[in-house]
Structures are given as structure tokens and as C-alpha cells.
Amino acid sequence: MVYYRKYRPQTLDEIIGQEHIKNALKKAHESNRLSHAYLFAGPKGSGKTSTARILAKMINCEVGGPCNKCSTCLSITDGSNLDLIEIDAASNRGIDDIRELREKIKLAPTSSKKKVYIIDEVHMLTTEAFNALLKTLEEPPSHVLFILATTDPHKIPQTILSRVQRFDFQAAKEEEIIEYLKNVIKIEKLKISDEALNLIAKKSEGSFRDGLKILDQLASSGNEITLEDVENIYKSGKSEDSIKLLNFIADADTKSALEFVTELSERGISLKEFINQTLHTLRLLLLIKHDTKKDESLSGLSQKLSSPQIVKIVNSLGIALEKMKFVSIPTLPLEIAVVESCQEQEVPRGERVSQVPQGEENNIGNKPRDTRDTSKPRDTSNELISPAIPAPISDAQEIIIIKDKWAYILETIKPYNFSLEALLKQSKIVSFESETLILEVPYSFHKRILEAPKSRELLESVLAEVLGKSAKVSTVLGTRPVRVEELANVEVAADDEIIKIASEIFNS
Ligand SMILES: [Zn+2]
């Protein structure tokens, strides 16, 4: 049996950390005051679903409390209990899934006191599914307990949040992961050096599960686990590689820097790990520059880069790390960060110009102007909503999220399509309806460019990431006088096509 299943905590006491949650649940259970709906929020591997399953046992155990001996407890452990329904919202996110759930929920539990629904990654549900779930949470049958789990609580509508009792799980501390793994090491009679164990704990990034998986993987060799074994798993290149790349950037040697990224990729190095390691090096550089650290191997580099330059590289790499999650070409985000950082080095200080028009932020979210374009937003919902399910109360939550994340959306798009980002800065968010974001743009060529498949797909992919569901984009034309500075902005966008169209329009 894999460690992850074998060593899953089976009682609250076996869960390490999260003391406030364990105490609150124990007290509520003892005084018979458990809520009918919980939200467990927190990072991956912090114990949310383990706690949810233990809670299911606490409620349904035949002797009151997880005994892990009665048939109910045992069936929950081995996954055969019919009254524990686990739903992964990432793959069952539509309204039909929730509708089916609502139908089945009315039925009494088969053998236990309560039916327990665990909905994992609940933030992935569609708006319609959330609304259907809300109905159920408003009037839950007394034989049902809901446990919603999420790594991303800010994507959950307020209407849902107000109907659940929320617990925030903390990422595991390194020493907690070590404590947890030491127990497994003892039972499995593994041999492992302290350095190796410490590195596993560090690389697990707050996830008990990740730590256990790595230990499992390393244990299969049957040999003593060394630091080198662990390092090989997290092959991130050596710190010399980070120093080498940073030297190319400091010298504004874009060609060598890009070739080096290709070389790293060909060597099979995890670029995510490489970026993390480079960030670590940059942090050391900052400390060295401010005399809080000494490191001979970095002294040359620290003289070449100023503090603001280091901060800019950190920002570029941070964005690259974020974008790696959803690009199909794994090297691209790092390559963009490298090109940006090299260009930053080329331009002499003081001559840097802000390439993007400023002062347009106020447009975002203003009341839409009268539109002279009569085109209606495309209706993309091809799903009939039955009368029993209310139509979405409003799309307000999407609009709030989009406005809230607008700067991030623009930042994400910028490296891929600089002109699109510049155009979006001049657009206004009008509304979000029928899963479609409506943007108002001042000129018809804006509309044409924004609706070109290339631009639309990019914007839609970023929206999907931000909203946790797919969304379309549509544009409407607003009335707007020609202003000289806006023309200038368009030219700054530096896209030949835009300049061509713009000059056609304005020079005719
Ligand atoms: Zn039991």
C-alpha cells in the first residue's frame, strides 16, 4: 500500500498541528453542536480531506467517536461507505452534477446516522452549480453534513461563505513534516540521513502529502536515503547555474542567456525548481548588498547588479513562476523573464520610459457610455436552466473578481501580447453576463484586434484561470472623441498591425 493511504491520519489526534480546528471540532462533537456545513480552507496537503473523513467517522461511528474498529469506521477507511460521498469539484463542476446531488440528498442514509458530502476543490464549481448548492445549504435535510474543501477560498461566493462554518488550515511547518515523517521512518524501519530528511521537509512546501510521497518514492530503493538521493529528485541545477544566468542578465547578453535556458531544459532540469533556486540566489544578493550577509562566490555578481535591478529580476521571475502553471511551452515564461531582464539592463538608468500609457485605470469599472454599436453580446450559454434552479442571482461576483484581478490579468497578458495589454488598458469593463465578459472599447480597430482569435484565446485563458471556469469575451464600441495622447498610446503599443490600421484611420 502506498504510504499516502497507509499513513493517512485516522483520528483527530493523529493530525499534526491545526490545534484550533481539532479542539473546536472535538468540543462541538462532544456537546452535539456540529454544524450542518463546514468549509475547510487551506493549502494542499494541509489535512483538509483527512480531517473531513475523520469528521465523517465522528458523526457516524457506532460507538461515538472514531473507534476505527466498527464496521462504519472501517468502511470509511477503505472507501466503501455508501453514506460518505466524495465529490471532486474540479471534474464534476457543472450544474447537472449538483442537480444530481440535490436529488440524491433527499434520500435517507443507507446505514449511517448521516450522509456526509465532501466536495473537494469546491471553488471550481460553475456559477450555476454554486447557486444550486446554495439552495441545498439554505435548507439542508437534517440527515446531511456538508464538508466543502478548497485551496482557494476567495473564489467562493459570499452567499456560500455565509452559510458554512469556516476553518482555515495552516500549511505544515517544516518541523511538523519532520515529526510526521519520522514516525513513518520508524515504523517502516527506513535509514535516512538528517540532511536528507530536512531537505524533504523543506521541499514539501507545507504539504504532509508531498513529503510522504517523496519518502515513499525514495524508500522503494531499499537503500539508506542520502541527501544526494533527495537532491536528484528535485534536480534544479546547481546554484552555479543560477549565478551563470544572472551574469548573462547583468551583462545584458540576451543571446547567451536564452541559449543557457535551452541548455538547462535539455539537461532535464526542472525550470520551476531552477527559478526557485535563482530567486534564492537573488535574495542572497540583496542581503549581501545591504551588508547583512557575506558570500565570496557572489561578490562579483553583487557588484554588477543594483538593488532595484535585483528587485526587477525577482519580479520577472515571480511572474514566470506563476505563468508556468498554464503555458504549453514550459521554457517560455523563463525566456520572457530573461529577455525582459536583459532589456532592463541595456537601457541606461534614467532613460527608461514607461512603455504603457498610465492614467487609464479610471476607465475600468466606470458606468458604460452610450454605445452606438448595436451588437449584442454573444449568448454562450447553451444550457437550459430548469425553473427549479434559479438563474444566477447576478454575475456580480465575477465582475468583482475581474476588477479585483484586472492588474494581474494585464500583467499576465503583457509578456505574451504587449499590444493586447495596451489595448485592454484602454478598455472598460461593462458587465459579465451569460459567462461572457463585455468590454467597451473606443475604436473599431480595438474591437477587431480584441476579437481576433489570437487575442481572444489568450484573454479567455487568463480569465478562466482567474475565475476558475471558462469565460468568453465580447466587445462593444463606445463613443469617444479622438485625442492625440491616445493615438500616441496606440503607437507605443508598437504592434505594426495596430500602427498601420491606426494611421489608415487617422491619416485619411
Ligand atoms: Zn467506529
Short mmCIF file of C-alpha atoms in Angstrom, two decimals, residues 84-296:
data_model
loop_
_atom_site.label_atom_id
_atom_site.label_comp_id
_atom_site.label_asym_id
_atom_site.label_seq_id
_atom_site.Cartn_x
_atom_site.Cartn_y
_atom_site.Cartn_z
CA LEU A 84 -19.83 9.14 2.55
CA ILE A 85 -19.93 10.81 -0.83
CA GLU A 86 -16.74 12.45 -2.02
CA ILE A 87 -17.03 14.76 -4.98
CA ASP A 88 -14.11 16.33 -6.78
CA ALA A 89 -15.48 19.66 -7.97
CA ALA A 90 -12.60 20.00 -10.41
CA SER A 91 -14.09 17.25 -12.55
CA ASN A 92 -17.77 17.45 -11.52
CA ARG A 93 -18.28 21.15 -11.66
CA GLY A 94 -21.42 21.55 -13.72
CA ILE A 95 -24.99 22.14 -12.77
CA ASP A 96 -26.00 18.58 -13.71
CA ASP A 97 -23.64 17.17 -11.12
CA ILE A 98 -25.04 19.40 -8.40
CA ARG A 99 -28.61 18.73 -9.55
CA GLU A 100 -27.96 15.01 -9.26
CA LEU A 101 -26.54 15.63 -5.80
CA ARG A 102 -29.67 17.57 -4.83
CA GLU A 103 -31.87 14.69 -5.94
CA LYS A 104 -29.91 12.06 -4.05
CA ILE A 105 -29.56 14.20 -0.96
CA LYS A 106 -33.26 13.80 -0.18
CA LEU A 107 -32.82 10.07 0.31
CA ALA A 108 -32.08 8.93 3.84
CA PRO A 109 -28.66 7.45 4.62
CA THR A 110 -28.41 3.73 3.90
CA SER A 111 -26.82 2.53 7.12
CA SER A 112 -25.37 5.51 8.99
CA LYS A 113 -26.84 8.33 11.02
CA LYS A 114 -25.90 10.97 8.49
CA LYS A 115 -24.94 11.26 4.88
CA VAL A 116 -21.67 13.12 4.59
CA TYR A 117 -20.82 15.01 1.42
CA ILE A 118 -17.22 16.07 0.94
CA ILE A 119 -16.88 18.45 -2.00
CA ASP A 120 -13.20 18.93 -2.71
CA GLU A 121 -11.84 21.96 -4.60
CA VAL A 122 -15.31 23.47 -4.30
CA HIS A 123 -14.13 26.79 -5.79
CA MET A 124 -14.06 25.07 -9.18
CA LEU A 125 -17.86 24.86 -9.37
CA THR A 126 -19.61 26.92 -12.03
CA THR A 127 -21.86 29.81 -11.01
CA GLU A 128 -24.97 27.75 -11.75
CA ALA A 129 -23.65 24.86 -9.70
CA PHE A 130 -22.90 27.22 -6.81
CA ASN A 131 -26.44 28.55 -6.95
CA ALA A 132 -27.85 25.04 -6.91
CA LEU A 133 -25.59 24.16 -3.99
CA LEU A 134 -26.71 27.30 -2.20
CA LYS A 135 -30.33 26.12 -2.35
CA THR A 136 -29.29 22.93 -0.61
CA LEU A 137 -27.25 24.74 2.01
CA GLU A 138 -30.18 27.05 2.74
CA GLU A 139 -32.48 24.19 3.65
CA PRO A 140 -30.29 21.21 4.36
CA PRO A 141 -32.06 17.97 5.25
CA SER A 142 -31.27 17.08 8.87
CA HIS A 143 -29.62 13.82 7.81
CA VAL A 144 -26.89 15.57 5.81
CA LEU A 145 -23.49 17.01 6.69
CA PHE A 146 -21.60 19.06 4.11
CA ILE A 147 -17.86 19.50 4.17
CA LEU A 148 -16.57 21.79 1.46
CA ALA A 149 -12.81 21.91 0.95
CA THR A 150 -10.83 24.43 -1.04
CA THR A 151 -7.35 25.71 -1.66
CA ASP A 152 -8.78 28.97 -2.97
CA PRO A 153 -11.47 30.34 -0.62
CA HIS A 154 -11.59 33.80 -2.22
CA LYS A 155 -13.21 32.25 -5.28
CA ILE A 156 -16.18 31.07 -3.25
CA PRO A 157 -19.26 33.32 -3.36
CA GLN A 158 -20.13 35.24 -0.22
CA THR A 159 -23.59 33.66 -0.25
CA ILE A 160 -21.99 30.24 0.28
CA LEU A 161 -19.46 31.50 2.82
CA SER A 162 -22.23 32.94 4.97
CA ARG A 163 -23.87 29.53 5.29
CA VAL A 164 -20.91 27.44 6.36
CA GLN A 165 -18.67 27.30 9.38
CA ARG A 166 -15.20 28.03 8.11
CA PHE A 167 -11.90 26.61 9.32
CA ASP A 168 -8.60 27.79 7.91
CA PHE A 169 -5.91 25.14 7.77
CA GLN A 170 -2.31 26.29 8.01
CA ALA A 171 0.46 24.97 5.80
CA ALA A 172 2.51 22.41 7.72
CA LYS A 173 5.69 23.74 9.30
CA GLU A 174 8.94 22.04 8.34
CA GLU A 175 9.38 20.64 11.86
CA GLU A 176 5.83 19.26 11.75
CA ILE A 177 6.54 17.47 8.48
CA ILE A 178 9.75 16.09 10.00
CA GLU A 179 7.84 14.86 13.06
CA TYR A 180 5.25 13.23 10.81
CA LEU A 181 7.84 11.58 8.54
CA LYS A 182 9.97 10.39 11.48
CA ASN A 183 7.03 8.34 12.67
CA VAL A 184 6.75 6.67 9.25
CA ILE A 185 10.52 6.16 9.08
CA LYS A 186 10.40 4.39 12.44
CA ILE A 187 7.54 2.07 11.50
CA GLU A 188 8.99 1.29 8.07
CA LYS A 189 12.49 0.87 9.56
CA LEU A 190 13.99 3.21 6.95
CA LYS A 191 17.51 4.58 7.07
CA ILE A 192 17.79 8.25 6.18
CA SER A 193 20.27 11.00 6.99
CA ASP A 194 19.12 14.10 8.87
CA GLU A 195 20.13 16.34 5.95
CA ALA A 196 18.03 14.26 3.57
CA LEU A 197 15.00 14.38 5.87
CA ASN A 198 15.38 18.14 6.34
CA LEU A 199 15.52 18.70 2.59
CA ILE A 200 12.37 16.62 2.03
CA ALA A 201 10.56 18.69 4.65
CA LYS A 202 11.75 21.92 3.05
CA LYS A 203 10.78 20.84 -0.46
CA SER A 204 7.33 19.66 0.65
CA GLU A 205 6.33 23.33 0.92
CA GLY A 206 3.87 22.84 3.74
CA SER A 207 2.30 19.66 2.39
CA PHE A 208 2.36 16.49 4.50
CA ARG A 209 1.19 14.59 1.45
CA ASP A 210 4.06 15.78 -0.76
CA GLY A 211 6.58 14.88 1.93
CA LEU A 212 5.12 11.42 2.30
CA LYS A 213 5.09 10.84 -1.45
CA ILE A 214 8.76 11.73 -1.77
CA LEU A 215 9.69 9.50 1.16
CA ASP A 216 7.69 6.68 -0.43
CA GLN A 217 9.48 7.15 -3.74
CA LEU A 218 12.92 7.14 -2.10
CA ALA A 219 12.17 4.20 0.20
CA SER A 220 11.45 1.90 -2.73
CA SER A 221 15.19 1.53 -3.45
CA GLY A 222 15.66 -0.22 -0.11
CA ASN A 223 18.97 1.57 0.49
CA GLU A 224 19.80 4.25 3.01
CA ILE A 225 18.38 7.55 1.78
CA THR A 226 21.08 10.19 1.33
CA LEU A 227 20.99 13.92 0.73
CA GLU A 228 22.09 13.25 -2.84
CA ASP A 229 19.08 10.98 -3.44
CA VAL A 230 16.73 13.76 -2.38
CA GLU A 231 18.60 16.35 -4.43
CA ASN A 232 18.30 14.17 -7.50
CA ILE A 233 14.53 14.16 -7.16
CA TYR A 234 14.45 17.93 -7.02
CA LYS A 235 17.02 18.35 -9.71
CA SER A 236 17.12 22.08 -10.07
CA GLY A 237 20.59 22.54 -11.46
CA LYS A 238 23.39 23.75 -9.27
CA SER A 239 23.50 27.20 -7.74
CA GLU A 240 26.38 27.88 -10.16
CA ASP A 241 23.78 27.65 -12.92
CA SER A 242 21.75 30.43 -11.32
CA ILE A 243 24.88 32.57 -10.96
CA LYS A 244 25.76 31.92 -14.59
CA LEU A 245 22.34 33.01 -15.84
CA LEU A 246 22.35 36.10 -13.62
CA ASN A 247 25.76 37.06 -15.01
CA PHE A 248 24.41 36.89 -18.57
CA ILE A 249 21.50 39.09 -17.48
CA ALA A 250 23.82 41.55 -15.72
CA ASP A 251 25.85 41.77 -18.95
CA ALA A 252 22.63 42.24 -20.96
CA ASP A 253 23.76 39.25 -23.03
CA THR A 254 20.32 38.12 -24.17
CA LYS A 255 21.64 35.60 -26.70
CA SER A 256 23.81 33.67 -24.24
CA ALA A 257 21.08 33.85 -21.58
CA LEU A 258 18.48 32.33 -23.90
CA GLU A 259 20.89 29.64 -25.09
CA PHE A 260 21.58 28.81 -21.48
CA VAL A 261 17.86 28.39 -20.73
CA THR A 262 17.65 25.95 -23.64
CA GLU A 263 20.67 24.09 -22.27
CA LEU A 264 19.09 23.82 -18.81
CA SER A 265 15.91 22.49 -20.35
CA GLU A 266 17.86 19.94 -22.41
CA ARG A 267 19.70 18.81 -19.30
CA GLY A 268 16.29 17.82 -17.92
CA ILE A 269 16.39 20.36 -15.14
CA SER A 270 13.08 21.38 -13.60
CA LEU A 271 12.78 25.03 -14.61
CA LYS A 272 10.38 25.67 -11.75
CA GLU A 273 12.99 24.46 -9.29
CA PHE A 274 15.65 26.39 -11.17
CA ILE A 275 13.66 29.63 -10.87
CA ASN A 276 13.11 28.99 -7.17
CA GLN A 277 16.81 28.48 -6.72
CA THR A 278 17.61 31.62 -8.70
CA LEU A 279 15.19 33.58 -6.51
CA HIS A 280 17.06 32.23 -3.52
CA THR A 281 20.34 33.47 -5.04
CA LEU A 282 18.79 36.90 -5.73
CA ARG A 283 17.68 37.11 -2.12
CA LEU A 284 21.25 36.40 -1.01
CA LEU A 285 22.45 39.14 -3.38
CA LEU A 286 20.09 41.63 -1.76
CA LEU A 287 21.32 40.67 1.69
CA ILE A 288 24.93 40.98 0.55
CA LYS A 289 24.27 44.40 -0.94
CA HIS A 290 22.86 45.56 2.35
CA ASP A 291 25.72 44.09 4.36
CA THR A 292 23.59 41.56 6.19
CA LYS A 293 25.35 38.61 4.58
CA LYS A 294 28.75 37.73 3.18
CA ASP A 295 29.35 35.27 0.36
CA GLU A 296 32.58 35.29 -1.67
#
